[in-house]
Amino acid sequence: MRVYLFAVLHDRPTSWACDPGNWTHARPPMPMPDQSTLSRRLQRPGVARLLTMLLDELEEADPARGPGAIVRRIVGKPLPVARHSGDKQATFGRGAGGLAKGYKLHAVYAKSNKPTAFAVMPMHIDERRVAERLLAEAGPGYVLGDANYHATRLFDAAEANDQVLVAPRRKARGRRPPQGTGSRPQSRARLAMIDRLEGPDPFVRQLLATRRQVETYFANLCNFGGGLSGLPAWVRGDRVVPWVTGKIGIRLARDRHQASVAA
């Protein structure tokens, strides 16, 4: 795991990290695993569990910043690859500014750079489908989302998990009137939220206005040396999830180091 995270930190393939000569500013583990051993062990289920345990260990023990927070924000971040890529797991879907090929990081954030729940999926997977799974892992409270998350099944899923989903209706195009609620049976929670967002209640509108703070967490994940600036050419298929998880861990380790220096 140490060798793998060294490769993730430096945006290099695992074969580079398996060369002791590249550990110029750190003491390499001995004996150093060869690249084939490292790649084989990274495919074991225990590695994913260990990475998750690492994130939990690195997170600051402050209920207001973690699972105990009352307000959370849900969002997706595209992780595009080249359109000519032969990666069979990378698909075309809605990316930043149009159609793109690759993956997408779906995450729920509270007040920490560690997501309370996240998943990495192919680009074509609907954000609303992934959101149902994430809501079950996020804990009770308010969940702020954009209009893409305004769906009856999501309001029902949120209510079942003691959550209040705050998401506006999609805006009508041109001069057409605002979209209605449809003729099918509607979620009670959805209808109530429409009344609150479009009625005289200022609280949920002010709360929804803070949703864009979630962009700060994605910025923190990317805007430093060793951050998640994109998917390198050697990170495809089954390598994508551990790579993204490793980048989140590096961000949390950076936060922990900065906090200790400040103290």
PDB file of C-alpha atoms in Angstrom:
ATOM      1  CA  MET A   1       0.000   0.000   0.000  1.00  0.00           C
ATOM      2  CA  ARG A   2       2.827   2.390   0.774  1.00  0.00           C
ATOM      3  CA  VAL A   3       4.420   1.798  -2.636  1.00  0.00           C
ATOM      4  CA  TYR A   4       1.089   2.268  -4.398  1.00  0.00           C
ATOM      5  CA  LEU A   5       0.328   5.552  -2.618  1.00  0.00           C
ATOM      6  CA  PHE A   6       3.848   6.754  -3.436  1.00  0.00           C
ATOM      7  CA  ALA A   7       3.012   6.220  -7.116  1.00  0.00           C
ATOM      8  CA  VAL A   8      -0.367   7.978  -6.740  1.00  0.00           C
ATOM      9  CA  LEU A   9       1.227  10.957  -4.959  1.00  0.00           C
ATOM     10  CA  HIS A  10       3.765  11.470  -7.740  1.00  0.00           C
ATOM     11  CA  ASP A  11       1.340  10.721 -10.624  1.00  0.00           C
ATOM     12  CA  ARG A  12       3.498   7.859 -11.807  1.00  0.00           C
ATOM     13  CA  PRO A  13       2.766   4.231 -12.717  1.00  0.00           C
ATOM     14  CA  THR A  14       3.377   1.511 -10.162  1.00  0.00           C
ATOM     15  CA  SER A  15       6.408   0.271 -12.104  1.00  0.00           C
ATOM     16  CA  TRP A  16       8.091   3.630 -11.387  1.00  0.00           C
ATOM     17  CA  ALA A  17       7.337   3.378  -7.655  1.00  0.00           C
ATOM     18  CA  CYS A  18       8.790  -0.155  -7.537  1.00  0.00           C
ATOM     19  CA  ASP A  19      12.226   1.214  -8.444  1.00  0.00           C
ATOM     20  CA  PRO A  20      14.113   2.118  -5.206  1.00  0.00           C
ATOM     21  CA  GLY A  21      16.135   4.660  -7.188  1.00  0.00           C
ATOM     22  CA  ASN A  22      13.053   6.872  -7.494  1.00  0.00           C
ATOM     23  CA  TRP A  23      12.620   7.195  -3.723  1.00  0.00           C
ATOM     24  CA  THR A  24      15.013  10.140  -3.550  1.00  0.00           C
ATOM     25  CA  HIS A  25      13.253  11.963  -0.684  1.00  0.00           C
ATOM     26  CA  ALA A  26      11.867   8.991   1.237  1.00  0.00           C
ATOM     27  CA  ARG A  27      13.135   5.677   2.527  1.00  0.00           C
ATOM     28  CA  PRO A  28      11.782   2.854   0.343  1.00  0.00           C
ATOM     29  CA  PRO A  29      10.301  -0.249   1.999  1.00  0.00           C
ATOM     30  CA  MET A  30      12.512  -3.295   2.066  1.00  0.00           C
ATOM     31  CA  PRO A  31      12.135  -5.696   0.464  1.00  0.00           C
ATOM     32  CA  MET A  32      10.626  -3.755  -2.414  1.00  0.00           C
ATOM     33  CA  PRO A  33       7.811  -5.667  -4.201  1.00  0.00           C
ATOM     34  CA  ASP A  34       8.161  -6.097  -7.922  1.00  0.00           C
ATOM     35  CA  GLN A  35       5.580  -4.569 -10.209  1.00  0.00           C
ATOM     36  CA  SER A  36       3.724  -7.798 -11.015  1.00  0.00           C
ATOM     37  CA  THR A  37       3.298  -8.614  -7.318  1.00  0.00           C
ATOM     38  CA  LEU A  38       2.037  -5.121  -6.596  1.00  0.00           C
ATOM     39  CA  SER A  39      -0.491  -5.160  -9.454  1.00  0.00           C
ATOM     40  CA  ARG A  40      -1.771  -8.590  -8.460  1.00  0.00           C
ATOM     41  CA  ARG A  41      -2.278  -7.642  -4.816  1.00  0.00           C
ATOM     42  CA  LEU A  42      -3.990  -4.367  -5.699  1.00  0.00           C
ATOM     43  CA  GLN A  43      -6.825  -6.413  -7.218  1.00  0.00           C
ATOM     44  CA  ARG A  44      -7.654  -8.091  -3.907  1.00  0.00           C
ATOM     45  CA  PRO A  45     -10.826  -6.940  -2.102  1.00  0.00           C
ATOM     46  CA  GLY A  46      -8.813  -6.281   1.050  1.00  0.00           C
ATOM     47  CA  VAL A  47      -7.037  -3.391  -0.648  1.00  0.00           C
ATOM     48  CA  ALA A  48     -10.296  -1.477  -1.127  1.00  0.00           C
ATOM     49  CA  ARG A  49     -11.203  -2.060   2.511  1.00  0.00           C
ATOM     50  CA  LEU A  50      -7.764  -0.923   3.631  1.00  0.00           C
ATOM     51  CA  LEU A  51      -8.028   2.269   1.578  1.00  0.00           C
ATOM     52  CA  THR A  52     -11.433   3.006   3.140  1.00  0.00           C
ATOM     53  CA  MET A  53     -10.001   2.412   6.620  1.00  0.00           C
ATOM     54  CA  LEU A  54      -7.184   4.799   5.762  1.00  0.00           C
ATOM     55  CA  LEU A  55      -9.638   7.570   4.872  1.00  0.00           C
ATOM     56  CA  ASP A  56     -11.481   7.065   8.161  1.00  0.00           C
ATOM     57  CA  GLU A  57      -8.205   7.208  10.078  1.00  0.00           C
ATOM     58  CA  LEU A  58      -7.107  10.425   8.377  1.00  0.00           C
ATOM     59  CA  GLU A  59     -10.373  12.291   8.871  1.00  0.00           C
ATOM     60  CA  GLU A  60     -10.433  14.716  11.744  1.00  0.00           C
ATOM     61  CA  ALA A  61     -12.521  13.486  14.691  1.00  0.00           C
ATOM     62  CA  ASP A  62     -14.995  16.373  14.633  1.00  0.00           C
ATOM     63  CA  PRO A  63     -18.702  15.462  14.404  1.00  0.00           C
ATOM     64  CA  ALA A  64     -19.482  18.744  12.673  1.00  0.00           C
ATOM     65  CA  ARG A  65     -17.112  17.819   9.841  1.00  0.00           C
ATOM     66  CA  GLY A  66     -18.090  14.208   9.345  1.00  0.00           C
ATOM     67  CA  PRO A  67     -21.093  11.879   9.598  1.00  0.00           C
ATOM     68  CA  GLY A  68     -22.691  14.013  12.337  1.00  0.00           C
ATOM     69  CA  ALA A  69     -23.141  17.076  10.104  1.00  0.00           C
ATOM     70  CA  ILE A  70     -26.732  18.118   9.452  1.00  0.00           C
ATOM     71  CA  VAL A  71     -26.199  19.643   5.971  1.00  0.00           C
ATOM     72  CA  ARG A  72     -24.626  17.763   3.082  1.00  0.00           C
ATOM     73  CA  ARG A  73     -24.169  18.480  -0.600  1.00  0.00           C
ATOM     74  CA  ILE A  74     -24.263  15.985  -3.445  1.00  0.00           C
ATOM     75  CA  VAL A  75     -22.521  16.493  -6.778  1.00  0.00           C
ATOM     76  CA  GLY A  76     -20.742  14.691  -9.614  1.00  0.00           C
ATOM     77  CA  LYS A  77     -17.323  15.405 -11.125  1.00  0.00           C
ATOM     78  CA  PRO A  78     -16.481  14.099 -14.635  1.00  0.00           C
ATOM     79  CA  LEU A  79     -13.180  12.255 -15.066  1.00  0.00           C
ATOM     80  CA  PRO A  80     -12.774  12.264 -18.849  1.00  0.00           C
ATOM     81  CA  VAL A  81     -10.385  10.187 -20.916  1.00  0.00           C
ATOM     82  CA  ALA A  82      -9.457  10.472 -24.588  1.00  0.00           C
ATOM     83  CA  ARG A  83     -12.327   9.646 -26.931  1.00  0.00           C
ATOM     84  CA  HIS A  84     -10.187   7.152 -28.803  1.00  0.00           C
ATOM     85  CA  SER A  85      -9.317   5.275 -25.593  1.00  0.00           C
ATOM     86  CA  GLY A  86      -9.748   1.504 -25.777  1.00  0.00           C
ATOM     87  CA  ASP A  87     -10.863   1.305 -22.139  1.00  0.00           C
ATOM     88  CA  LYS A  88     -13.971  -0.896 -22.220  1.00  0.00           C
ATOM     89  CA  GLN A  89     -15.260   0.438 -18.895  1.00  0.00           C
ATOM     90  CA  ALA A  90     -15.049   4.086 -19.952  1.00  0.00           C
ATOM     91  CA  THR A  91     -18.304   5.211 -21.589  1.00  0.00           C
ATOM     92  CA  PHE A  92     -19.799   8.299 -23.198  1.00  0.00           C
ATOM     93  CA  GLY A  93     -22.051  10.448 -21.076  1.00  0.00           C
ATOM     94  CA  ARG A  94     -22.727  13.918 -19.772  1.00  0.00           C
ATOM     95  CA  GLY A  95     -19.438  15.623 -18.991  1.00  0.00           C
ATOM     96  CA  ALA A  96     -18.396  19.216 -18.371  1.00  0.00           C
ATOM     97  CA  GLY A  97     -19.883  21.298 -21.178  1.00  0.00           C
ATOM     98  CA  GLY A  98     -21.144  18.417 -23.302  1.00  0.00           C
ATOM     99  CA  LEU A  99     -20.615  14.798 -24.281  1.00  0.00           C
ATOM    100  CA  ALA A 100     -17.478  13.162 -22.917  1.00  0.00           C
ATOM    101  CA  LYS A 101     -15.980   9.718 -22.480  1.00  0.00           C
ATOM    102  CA  GLY A 102     -14.659   8.421 -19.191  1.00  0.00           C
ATOM    103  CA  TYR A 103     -15.834   8.122 -15.605  1.00  0.00           C
ATOM    104  CA  LYS A 104     -17.542  10.276 -13.016  1.00  0.00           C
ATOM    105  CA  LEU A 105     -16.882  10.780  -9.322  1.00  0.00           C
ATOM    106  CA  HIS A 106     -20.169  11.004  -7.418  1.00  0.00           C
ATOM    107  CA  ALA A 107     -19.789  12.351  -3.887  1.00  0.00           C
ATOM    108  CA  VAL A 108     -21.668  13.630  -0.856  1.00  0.00           C
ATOM    109  CA  TYR A 109     -19.740  16.185   1.215  1.00  0.00           C
ATOM    110  CA  ALA A 110     -20.452  17.666   4.643  1.00  0.00           C
ATOM    111  CA  LYS A 111     -17.757  19.946   6.138  1.00  0.00           C
ATOM    112  CA  SER A 112     -14.651  17.909   5.462  1.00  0.00           C
ATOM    113  CA  ASN A 113     -12.511  17.079   2.445  1.00  0.00           C
ATOM    114  CA  LYS A 114     -13.469  13.454   3.107  1.00  0.00           C
ATOM    115  CA  PRO A 115     -16.767  12.607   1.380  1.00  0.00           C
ATOM    116  CA  THR A 116     -19.358  11.051   3.661  1.00  0.00           C
ATOM    117  CA  ALA A 117     -20.143   8.793   0.695  1.00  0.00           C
ATOM    118  CA  PHE A 118     -18.719   8.511  -2.816  1.00  0.00           C
ATOM    119  CA  ALA A 119     -18.608   6.250  -5.856  1.00  0.00           C
ATOM    120  CA  VAL A 120     -16.734   6.205  -9.159  1.00  0.00           C
ATOM    121  CA  MET A 121     -18.839   5.021 -12.084  1.00  0.00           C
ATOM    122  CA  PRO A 122     -18.684   5.026 -15.904  1.00  0.00           C
ATOM    123  CA  MET A 123     -19.747   8.349 -17.391  1.00  0.00           C
ATOM    124  CA  HIS A 124     -23.083   7.139 -18.775  1.00  0.00           C
ATOM    125  CA  ILE A 125     -24.508   6.056 -15.412  1.00  0.00           C
ATOM    126  CA  ASP A 126     -27.295   8.447 -14.385  1.00  0.00           C
ATOM    127  CA  GLU A 127     -26.353  10.583 -11.380  1.00  0.00           C
ATOM    128  CA  ARG A 128     -29.789   9.936  -9.892  1.00  0.00           C
ATOM    129  CA  ARG A 129     -29.232   6.173  -9.849  1.00  0.00           C
ATOM    130  CA  VAL A 130     -25.939   6.575  -8.025  1.00  0.00           C
ATOM    131  CA  ALA A 131     -27.468   9.142  -5.676  1.00  0.00           C
ATOM    132  CA  GLU A 132     -29.937   6.569  -4.327  1.00  0.00           C
ATOM    133  CA  ARG A 133     -27.021   4.459  -3.125  1.00  0.00           C
ATOM    134  CA  LEU A 134     -25.121   7.436  -1.717  1.00  0.00           C
ATOM    135  CA  LEU A 135     -28.122   8.735   0.211  1.00  0.00           C
ATOM    136  CA  ALA A 136     -28.349   5.411   2.025  1.00  0.00           C
ATOM    137  CA  GLU A 137     -24.749   5.886   3.204  1.00  0.00           C
ATOM    138  CA  ALA A 138     -24.811   9.624   3.944  1.00  0.00           C
ATOM    139  CA  GLY A 139     -26.798   9.789   7.191  1.00  0.00           C
ATOM    140  CA  PRO A 140     -29.776  11.964   8.230  1.00  0.00           C
ATOM    141  CA  GLY A 141     -30.077  15.687   7.603  1.00  0.00           C
ATOM    142  CA  TYR A 142     -30.489  18.091   4.682  1.00  0.00           C
ATOM    143  CA  VAL A 143     -29.025  17.068   1.299  1.00  0.00           C
ATOM    144  CA  LEU A 144     -28.542  19.870  -1.235  1.00  0.00           C
ATOM    145  CA  GLY A 145     -28.478  19.096  -4.946  1.00  0.00           C
ATOM    146  CA  ASP A 146     -29.032  20.825  -8.276  1.00  0.00           C
ATOM    147  CA  ALA A 147     -32.009  20.336 -10.599  1.00  0.00           C
ATOM    148  CA  ASN A 148     -30.555  17.100 -11.962  1.00  0.00           C
ATOM    149  CA  TYR A 149     -31.390  15.436  -8.644  1.00  0.00           C
ATOM    150  CA  HIS A 150     -35.020  16.561  -8.707  1.00  0.00           C
ATOM    151  CA  ALA A 151     -36.656  13.135  -9.134  1.00  0.00           C
ATOM    152  CA  THR A 152     -39.532  11.464  -7.331  1.00  0.00           C
ATOM    153  CA  ARG A 153     -37.568   8.338  -6.456  1.00  0.00           C
ATOM    154  CA  LEU A 154     -34.780  10.409  -4.906  1.00  0.00           C
ATOM    155  CA  PHE A 155     -37.187  12.344  -2.707  1.00  0.00           C
ATOM    156  CA  ASP A 156     -38.669   9.022  -1.561  1.00  0.00           C
ATOM    157  CA  ALA A 157     -35.195   7.559  -0.946  1.00  0.00           C
ATOM    158  CA  ALA A 158     -34.178  10.620   1.065  1.00  0.00           C
ATOM    159  CA  GLU A 159     -37.322  10.496   3.180  1.00  0.00           C
ATOM    160  CA  ALA A 160     -36.723   6.794   3.892  1.00  0.00           C
ATOM    161  CA  ASN A 161     -33.253   7.707   5.220  1.00  0.00           C
ATOM    162  CA  ASP A 162     -34.485  10.561   7.461  1.00  0.00           C
ATOM    163  CA  GLN A 163     -33.181  13.136   5.001  1.00  0.00           C
ATOM    164  CA  VAL A 164     -34.663  16.234   3.405  1.00  0.00           C
ATOM    165  CA  LEU A 165     -33.624  16.514  -0.228  1.00  0.00           C
ATOM    166  CA  VAL A 166     -33.444  20.145  -1.354  1.00  0.00           C
ATOM    167  CA  ALA A 167     -33.338  20.247  -5.157  1.00  0.00           C
ATOM    168  CA  PRO A 168     -35.155  22.716  -7.469  1.00  0.00           C
ATOM    169  CA  ARG A 169     -37.254  21.791 -10.467  1.00  0.00           C
ATOM    170  CA  ARG A 170     -35.636  21.969 -13.878  1.00  0.00           C
ATOM    171  CA  LYS A 171     -36.051  25.332 -15.549  1.00  0.00           C
ATOM    172  CA  ALA A 172     -38.323  25.524 -18.565  1.00  0.00           C
ATOM    173  CA  ARG A 173     -36.729  26.289 -21.923  1.00  0.00           C
ATOM    174  CA  GLY A 174     -37.657  29.371 -23.879  1.00  0.00           C
ATOM    175  CA  ARG A 175     -41.038  30.868 -23.044  1.00  0.00           C
ATOM    176  CA  ARG A 176     -42.730  27.633 -22.071  1.00  0.00           C
ATOM    177  CA  PRO A 177     -44.327  27.600 -18.619  1.00  0.00           C
ATOM    178  CA  PRO A 178     -42.427  25.903 -15.763  1.00  0.00           C
ATOM    179  CA  GLN A 179     -42.502  22.126 -15.824  1.00  0.00           C
ATOM    180  CA  GLY A 180     -45.396  20.660 -13.908  1.00  0.00           C
ATOM    181  CA  THR A 181     -45.452  17.713 -11.567  1.00  0.00           C
ATOM    182  CA  GLY A 182     -46.704  15.252 -14.187  1.00  0.00           C
ATOM    183  CA  SER A 183     -49.713  12.951 -14.212  1.00  0.00           C
ATOM    184  CA  ARG A 184     -48.110  10.013 -12.382  1.00  0.00           C
ATOM    185  CA  PRO A 185     -48.256   9.542  -8.613  1.00  0.00           C
ATOM    186  CA  GLN A 186     -45.825  11.955  -6.996  1.00  0.00           C
ATOM    187  CA  SER A 187     -43.662  11.803  -3.922  1.00  0.00           C
ATOM    188  CA  ARG A 188     -45.158  13.654  -0.972  1.00  0.00           C
ATOM    189  CA  ALA A 189     -41.689  14.930  -0.120  1.00  0.00           C
ATOM    190  CA  ARG A 190     -41.176  16.223  -3.656  1.00  0.00           C
ATOM    191  CA  LEU A 191     -44.448  18.160  -3.699  1.00  0.00           C
ATOM    192  CA  ALA A 192     -43.684  19.614  -0.267  1.00  0.00           C
ATOM    193  CA  MET A 193     -40.230  20.761  -1.403  1.00  0.00           C
ATOM    194  CA  ILE A 194     -41.683  22.409  -4.523  1.00  0.00           C
ATOM    195  CA  ASP A 195     -44.059  24.369  -2.304  1.00  0.00           C
ATOM    196  CA  ARG A 196     -41.232  25.397   0.014  1.00  0.00           C
ATOM    197  CA  LEU A 197     -38.778  26.408  -2.719  1.00  0.00           C
ATOM    198  CA  GLU A 198     -41.343  28.249  -4.846  1.00  0.00           C
ATOM    199  CA  GLY A 199     -43.429  29.579  -1.950  1.00  0.00           C
ATOM    200  CA  PRO A 200     -42.845  32.117   0.824  1.00  0.00           C
ATOM    201  CA  ASP A 201     -40.438  29.937   2.859  1.00  0.00           C
ATOM    202  CA  PRO A 202     -36.979  31.650   2.658  1.00  0.00           C
ATOM    203  CA  PHE A 203     -35.100  29.039   4.711  1.00  0.00           C
ATOM    204  CA  VAL A 204     -34.690  26.306   2.072  1.00  0.00           C
ATOM    205  CA  ARG A 205     -33.901  28.877  -0.640  1.00  0.00           C
ATOM    206  CA  GLN A 206     -31.121  30.352   1.474  1.00  0.00           C
ATOM    207  CA  LEU A 207     -29.922  26.853   2.287  1.00  0.00           C
ATOM    208  CA  LEU A 208     -29.895  25.847  -1.377  1.00  0.00           C
ATOM    209  CA  ALA A 209     -27.856  28.948  -2.211  1.00  0.00           C
ATOM    210  CA  THR A 210     -24.974  27.426  -0.234  1.00  0.00           C
ATOM    211  CA  ARG A 211     -24.870  24.302  -2.412  1.00  0.00           C
ATOM    212  CA  ARG A 212     -22.081  25.698  -4.573  1.00  0.00           C
ATOM    213  CA  GLN A 213     -19.748  25.404  -1.601  1.00  0.00           C
ATOM    214  CA  VAL A 214     -19.345  21.795  -2.690  1.00  0.00           C
ATOM    215  CA  GLU A 215     -17.184  23.034  -5.570  1.00  0.00           C
ATOM    216  CA  THR A 216     -14.633  24.045  -2.933  1.00  0.00           C
ATOM    217  CA  TYR A 217     -14.162  20.413  -1.904  1.00  0.00           C
ATOM    218  CA  PHE A 218     -13.532  19.322  -5.482  1.00  0.00           C
ATOM    219  CA  ALA A 219     -11.133  22.254  -5.868  1.00  0.00           C
ATOM    220  CA  ASN A 220      -9.293  21.155  -2.719  1.00  0.00           C
ATOM    221  CA  LEU A 221      -9.015  17.675  -4.199  1.00  0.00           C
ATOM    222  CA  CYS A 222      -7.340  19.005  -7.350  1.00  0.00           C
ATOM    223  CA  ASN A 223      -5.478  22.262  -6.681  1.00  0.00           C
ATOM    224  CA  PHE A 224      -2.173  21.038  -5.230  1.00  0.00           C
ATOM    225  CA  GLY A 225       0.800  19.021  -6.400  1.00  0.00           C
ATOM    226  CA  GLY A 226      -0.249  15.380  -6.222  1.00  0.00           C
ATOM    227  CA  GLY A 227      -3.974  16.179  -6.395  1.00  0.00           C
ATOM    228  CA  LEU A 228      -6.581  14.655  -8.683  1.00  0.00           C
ATOM    229  CA  SER A 229      -5.754  16.682 -11.772  1.00  0.00           C
ATOM    230  CA  GLY A 230      -7.083  13.975 -14.098  1.00  0.00           C
ATOM    231  CA  LEU A 231      -6.720  10.311 -14.971  1.00  0.00           C
ATOM    232  CA  PRO A 232      -3.256   9.458 -16.340  1.00  0.00           C
ATOM    233  CA  ALA A 233      -2.989   7.235 -19.399  1.00  0.00           C
ATOM    234  CA  TRP A 234      -2.161   4.176 -17.271  1.00  0.00           C
ATOM    235  CA  VAL A 235      -5.200   4.572 -14.977  1.00  0.00           C
ATOM    236  CA  ARG A 236      -8.058   2.793 -16.701  1.00  0.00           C
ATOM    237  CA  GLY A 237     -10.620   0.131 -15.882  1.00  0.00           C
ATOM    238  CA  ASP A 238     -10.256  -1.405 -12.430  1.00  0.00           C
ATOM    239  CA  ARG A 239      -7.398   0.966 -11.599  1.00  0.00           C
ATOM    240  CA  VAL A 240      -9.626   4.056 -11.544  1.00  0.00           C
ATOM    241  CA  VAL A 241     -11.377   3.527  -8.181  1.00  0.00           C
ATOM    242  CA  PRO A 242      -8.228   2.877  -6.087  1.00  0.00           C
ATOM    243  CA  TRP A 243      -6.479   5.790  -7.821  1.00  0.00           C
ATOM    244  CA  VAL A 244      -9.272   8.241  -6.955  1.00  0.00           C
ATOM    245  CA  THR A 245      -9.504   6.850  -3.410  1.00  0.00           C
ATOM    246  CA  GLY A 246      -5.765   7.281  -3.022  1.00  0.00           C
ATOM    247  CA  LYS A 247      -6.006  10.918  -4.142  1.00  0.00           C
ATOM    248  CA  ILE A 248      -8.694  11.576  -1.529  1.00  0.00           C
ATOM    249  CA  GLY A 249      -6.443  10.004   1.102  1.00  0.00           C
ATOM    250  CA  ILE A 250      -3.527  12.199   0.055  1.00  0.00           C
ATOM    251  CA  ARG A 251      -5.731  15.291   0.395  1.00  0.00           C
ATOM    252  CA  LEU A 252      -6.738  14.236   3.917  1.00  0.00           C
ATOM    253  CA  ALA A 253      -3.120  13.510   4.851  1.00  0.00           C
ATOM    254  CA  ARG A 254      -2.218  16.993   3.647  1.00  0.00           C
ATOM    255  CA  ASP A 255      -5.002  18.475   5.799  1.00  0.00           C
ATOM    256  CA  ARG A 256      -3.811  16.531   8.830  1.00  0.00           C
ATOM    257  CA  HIS A 257      -0.217  17.649   8.329  1.00  0.00           C
ATOM    258  CA  GLN A 258      -1.221  21.306   7.936  1.00  0.00           C
ATOM    259  CA  ALA A 259      -3.348  21.116  11.092  1.00  0.00           C
ATOM    260  CA  SER A 260      -0.450  19.655  13.083  1.00  0.00           C
ATOM    261  CA  VAL A 261       1.925  22.360  11.837  1.00  0.00           C
ATOM    262  CA  ALA A 262      -0.573  25.092  12.697  1.00  0.00           C
ATOM    263  CA  ALA A 263      -1.011  23.646  16.200  1.00  0.00           C
TER     264      ALA A 263
END
